[in-house]
Amino acid sequence: MRLEMIVEWSLGSPRRFEWDGQKLVPYDPPWQPAWGLPPVNYGLIPEYFNPADQAALDAIWASREPVAAGTRLEGEVLGMVWVKDGDHKIILGQPGSLEALDHAGLYTWFVGRQPRFTTAEEAIQFILSL
């Protein structure tokens, strides 16, 4: 399954944005040091709505290189970061790029939410349930 995401927060950047359906706008409140810098390129898949947080489905791009906020990326569903509150994060990228993810950094970023990494099949099943 291939999907398109929009990057809202670039790997390692304190500048966070959110997609308003038309364009990126600065995230309010601004970035807080307690959050830590993102260990991934983080964004959304605008075609899917996640009722757990009443927003578009969250996505992570599997890469160790920063991607500019606002960039649209298309990739394969590689897996998912499952979190206990249901606000799961779909991992997208090119085939074989899952190894490029900072797994330890992601786990630490979501540690209070009991994260676990899932297979692509489980991620696709979740997406199709939305």
PDB file of C-alpha atoms in Angstrom:
ATOM      1  CA  MET A   1       0.000   0.000   0.000  1.00  0.00           C
ATOM      2  CA  ARG A   2       1.421   3.367  -1.079  1.00  0.00           C
ATOM      3  CA  LEU A   3       0.350   6.610   0.600  1.00  0.00           C
ATOM      4  CA  GLU A   4       1.311  10.265   0.505  1.00  0.00           C
ATOM      5  CA  MET A   5       2.275  12.247   3.593  1.00  0.00           C
ATOM      6  CA  ILE A   6       3.021  15.909   4.247  1.00  0.00           C
ATOM      7  CA  VAL A   7       5.989  16.689   6.514  1.00  0.00           C
ATOM      8  CA  GLU A   8       5.012  19.043   9.357  1.00  0.00           C
ATOM      9  CA  TRP A   9       8.070  18.671  11.560  1.00  0.00           C
ATOM     10  CA  SER A  10      11.554  17.979  10.185  1.00  0.00           C
ATOM     11  CA  LEU A  11      14.001  15.618  11.828  1.00  0.00           C
ATOM     12  CA  GLY A  12      15.986  17.504  14.495  1.00  0.00           C
ATOM     13  CA  SER A  13      14.176  20.831  14.025  1.00  0.00           C
ATOM     14  CA  PRO A  14      12.564  22.919  16.788  1.00  0.00           C
ATOM     15  CA  ARG A  15      10.282  24.526  14.162  1.00  0.00           C
ATOM     16  CA  ARG A  16       6.980  22.671  14.092  1.00  0.00           C
ATOM     17  CA  PHE A  17       4.082  23.317  11.728  1.00  0.00           C
ATOM     18  CA  GLU A  18       0.616  21.895  11.210  1.00  0.00           C
ATOM     19  CA  TRP A  19      -1.399  21.394   8.045  1.00  0.00           C
ATOM     20  CA  ASP A  20      -4.644  23.389   7.992  1.00  0.00           C
ATOM     21  CA  GLY A  21      -5.979  21.586   4.918  1.00  0.00           C
ATOM     22  CA  GLN A  22      -4.491  24.151   2.519  1.00  0.00           C
ATOM     23  CA  LYS A  23      -1.073  25.129   3.848  1.00  0.00           C
ATOM     24  CA  LEU A  24       1.352  24.781   6.733  1.00  0.00           C
ATOM     25  CA  VAL A  25       0.926  27.148   9.674  1.00  0.00           C
ATOM     26  CA  PRO A  26       3.203  27.509  12.718  1.00  0.00           C
ATOM     27  CA  TYR A  27       2.231  25.085  15.478  1.00  0.00           C
ATOM     28  CA  ASP A  28       0.683  26.733  18.526  1.00  0.00           C
ATOM     29  CA  PRO A  29       1.973  26.481  21.159  1.00  0.00           C
ATOM     30  CA  PRO A  30       5.503  26.698  19.774  1.00  0.00           C
ATOM     31  CA  TRP A  31       7.917  23.854  20.353  1.00  0.00           C
ATOM     32  CA  GLN A  32       8.662  23.099  24.001  1.00  0.00           C
ATOM     33  CA  PRO A  33      12.077  21.769  25.156  1.00  0.00           C
ATOM     34  CA  ALA A  34      10.350  19.067  27.230  1.00  0.00           C
ATOM     35  CA  TRP A  35       9.115  17.474  23.984  1.00  0.00           C
ATOM     36  CA  GLY A  36      12.634  16.938  22.693  1.00  0.00           C
ATOM     37  CA  LEU A  37      13.577  17.393  19.070  1.00  0.00           C
ATOM     38  CA  PRO A  38      11.928  14.970  16.650  1.00  0.00           C
ATOM     39  CA  PRO A  39      14.082  11.930  15.857  1.00  0.00           C
ATOM     40  CA  VAL A  40      12.174  11.550  12.562  1.00  0.00           C
ATOM     41  CA  ASN A  41      10.441  13.505   9.823  1.00  0.00           C
ATOM     42  CA  TYR A  42       6.906  13.697  11.198  1.00  0.00           C
ATOM     43  CA  GLY A  43       3.675  14.660   9.516  1.00  0.00           C
ATOM     44  CA  LEU A  44       0.287  13.454   8.384  1.00  0.00           C
ATOM     45  CA  ILE A  45      -1.575  11.461   5.792  1.00  0.00           C
ATOM     46  CA  PRO A  46      -4.376  13.894   4.867  1.00  0.00           C
ATOM     47  CA  GLU A  47      -6.624  11.278   3.236  1.00  0.00           C
ATOM     48  CA  TYR A  48      -7.223   9.441   6.534  1.00  0.00           C
ATOM     49  CA  PHE A  49      -8.825  10.645   9.774  1.00  0.00           C
ATOM     50  CA  ASN A  50      -7.893   9.098  13.123  1.00  0.00           C
ATOM     51  CA  PRO A  51     -10.751   9.351  15.639  1.00  0.00           C
ATOM     52  CA  ALA A  52      -8.309   8.778  18.541  1.00  0.00           C
ATOM     53  CA  ASP A  53      -7.058  12.367  18.288  1.00  0.00           C
ATOM     54  CA  GLN A  54      -9.741  13.810  15.991  1.00  0.00           C
ATOM     55  CA  ALA A  55      -7.174  14.696  13.321  1.00  0.00           C
ATOM     56  CA  ALA A  56      -5.514  13.406  10.174  1.00  0.00           C
ATOM     57  CA  LEU A  57      -3.551  10.177  10.519  1.00  0.00           C
ATOM     58  CA  ASP A  58      -0.003  10.786  11.782  1.00  0.00           C
ATOM     59  CA  ALA A  59       2.944   9.612   9.702  1.00  0.00           C
ATOM     60  CA  ILE A  60       6.691   9.145  10.003  1.00  0.00           C
ATOM     61  CA  TRP A  61       9.094   9.088   7.045  1.00  0.00           C
ATOM     62  CA  ALA A  62      11.755   6.353   7.330  1.00  0.00           C
ATOM     63  CA  SER A  63      14.987   8.254   6.765  1.00  0.00           C
ATOM     64  CA  ARG A  64      17.939   9.636   8.725  1.00  0.00           C
ATOM     65  CA  GLU A  65      18.011  12.764   6.533  1.00  0.00           C
ATOM     66  CA  PRO A  66      15.921  15.853   7.393  1.00  0.00           C
ATOM     67  CA  VAL A  67      13.107  16.630   4.960  1.00  0.00           C
ATOM     68  CA  ALA A  68      11.790  20.203   4.776  1.00  0.00           C
ATOM     69  CA  ALA A  69       8.411  20.935   6.337  1.00  0.00           C
ATOM     70  CA  GLY A  70       5.765  21.142   3.628  1.00  0.00           C
ATOM     71  CA  THR A  71       7.338  18.428   1.500  1.00  0.00           C
ATOM     72  CA  ARG A  72       4.959  15.792   0.146  1.00  0.00           C
ATOM     73  CA  LEU A  73       6.400  12.296   0.142  1.00  0.00           C
ATOM     74  CA  GLU A  74       4.924   9.111  -1.281  1.00  0.00           C
ATOM     75  CA  GLY A  75       6.027   5.771   0.047  1.00  0.00           C
ATOM     76  CA  GLU A  76       5.115   2.252   1.030  1.00  0.00           C
ATOM     77  CA  VAL A  77       3.533   1.497   4.388  1.00  0.00           C
ATOM     78  CA  LEU A  78       6.458  -0.112   6.239  1.00  0.00           C
ATOM     79  CA  GLY A  79       4.949  -0.441   9.705  1.00  0.00           C
ATOM     80  CA  MET A  80       3.459   1.565  12.539  1.00  0.00           C
ATOM     81  CA  VAL A  81       4.334   2.939  15.942  1.00  0.00           C
ATOM     82  CA  TRP A  82       1.424   1.662  18.015  1.00  0.00           C
ATOM     83  CA  VAL A  83       0.675   3.786  21.124  1.00  0.00           C
ATOM     84  CA  LYS A  84      -1.740   2.970  23.937  1.00  0.00           C
ATOM     85  CA  ASP A  85      -4.040   5.974  23.310  1.00  0.00           C
ATOM     86  CA  GLY A  86      -4.806   4.868  19.733  1.00  0.00           C
ATOM     87  CA  ASP A  87      -3.036   7.831  18.097  1.00  0.00           C
ATOM     88  CA  HIS A  88      -0.840   5.441  16.089  1.00  0.00           C
ATOM     89  CA  LYS A  89       1.896   6.667  13.720  1.00  0.00           C
ATOM     90  CA  ILE A  90       2.172   5.105  10.257  1.00  0.00           C
ATOM     91  CA  ILE A  91       5.725   4.584   9.014  1.00  0.00           C
ATOM     92  CA  LEU A  92       6.169   5.310   5.311  1.00  0.00           C
ATOM     93  CA  GLY A  93       9.245   5.078   3.116  1.00  0.00           C
ATOM     94  CA  GLN A  94      10.937   3.298   0.284  1.00  0.00           C
ATOM     95  CA  PRO A  95      11.171  -0.500   0.450  1.00  0.00           C
ATOM     96  CA  GLY A  96      14.111  -1.470   2.641  1.00  0.00           C
ATOM     97  CA  SER A  97      14.336   1.924   4.374  1.00  0.00           C
ATOM     98  CA  LEU A  98      12.884   0.778   7.697  1.00  0.00           C
ATOM     99  CA  GLU A  99      16.434   0.171   8.939  1.00  0.00           C
ATOM    100  CA  ALA A 100      17.125   3.903   8.477  1.00  0.00           C
ATOM    101  CA  LEU A 101      14.688   4.809  11.258  1.00  0.00           C
ATOM    102  CA  ASP A 102      16.029   5.859  14.649  1.00  0.00           C
ATOM    103  CA  HIS A 103      14.095   3.153  16.505  1.00  0.00           C
ATOM    104  CA  ALA A 104      15.640   3.989  19.890  1.00  0.00           C
ATOM    105  CA  GLY A 105      14.910   7.698  19.420  1.00  0.00           C
ATOM    106  CA  LEU A 106      11.307   6.974  18.466  1.00  0.00           C
ATOM    107  CA  TYR A 107      10.806   4.684  21.431  1.00  0.00           C
ATOM    108  CA  THR A 108      12.183   7.366  23.770  1.00  0.00           C
ATOM    109  CA  TRP A 109      10.035  10.068  22.139  1.00  0.00           C
ATOM    110  CA  PHE A 110       6.858   8.078  22.793  1.00  0.00           C
ATOM    111  CA  VAL A 111       7.951   6.176  25.931  1.00  0.00           C
ATOM    112  CA  GLY A 112       5.117   7.496  28.143  1.00  0.00           C
ATOM    113  CA  ARG A 113       2.612   6.102  25.639  1.00  0.00           C
ATOM    114  CA  GLN A 114       3.896   2.507  25.706  1.00  0.00           C
ATOM    115  CA  PRO A 115       5.010   2.384  22.055  1.00  0.00           C
ATOM    116  CA  ARG A 116       5.635  -0.760  20.074  1.00  0.00           C
ATOM    117  CA  PHE A 117       6.613  -1.257  16.459  1.00  0.00           C
ATOM    118  CA  THR A 118       4.245  -3.251  14.256  1.00  0.00           C
ATOM    119  CA  THR A 119       4.470  -4.951  10.891  1.00  0.00           C
ATOM    120  CA  ALA A 120       3.320  -3.376   7.652  1.00  0.00           C
ATOM    121  CA  GLU A 121       0.392  -5.793   7.617  1.00  0.00           C
ATOM    122  CA  GLU A 122      -0.843  -4.608  11.025  1.00  0.00           C
ATOM    123  CA  ALA A 123      -0.412  -0.986   9.949  1.00  0.00           C
ATOM    124  CA  ILE A 124      -2.421  -1.549   6.757  1.00  0.00           C
ATOM    125  CA  GLN A 125      -5.143  -3.308   8.707  1.00  0.00           C
ATOM    126  CA  PHE A 126      -5.363  -0.285  11.029  1.00  0.00           C
ATOM    127  CA  ILE A 127      -5.487   2.165   8.103  1.00  0.00           C
ATOM    128  CA  LEU A 128      -8.280   0.216   6.396  1.00  0.00           C
ATOM    129  CA  SER A 129     -10.276   0.233   9.638  1.00  0.00           C
ATOM    130  CA  LEU A 130     -10.465   4.047   9.636  1.00  0.00           C
TER     131      LEU A 130
END
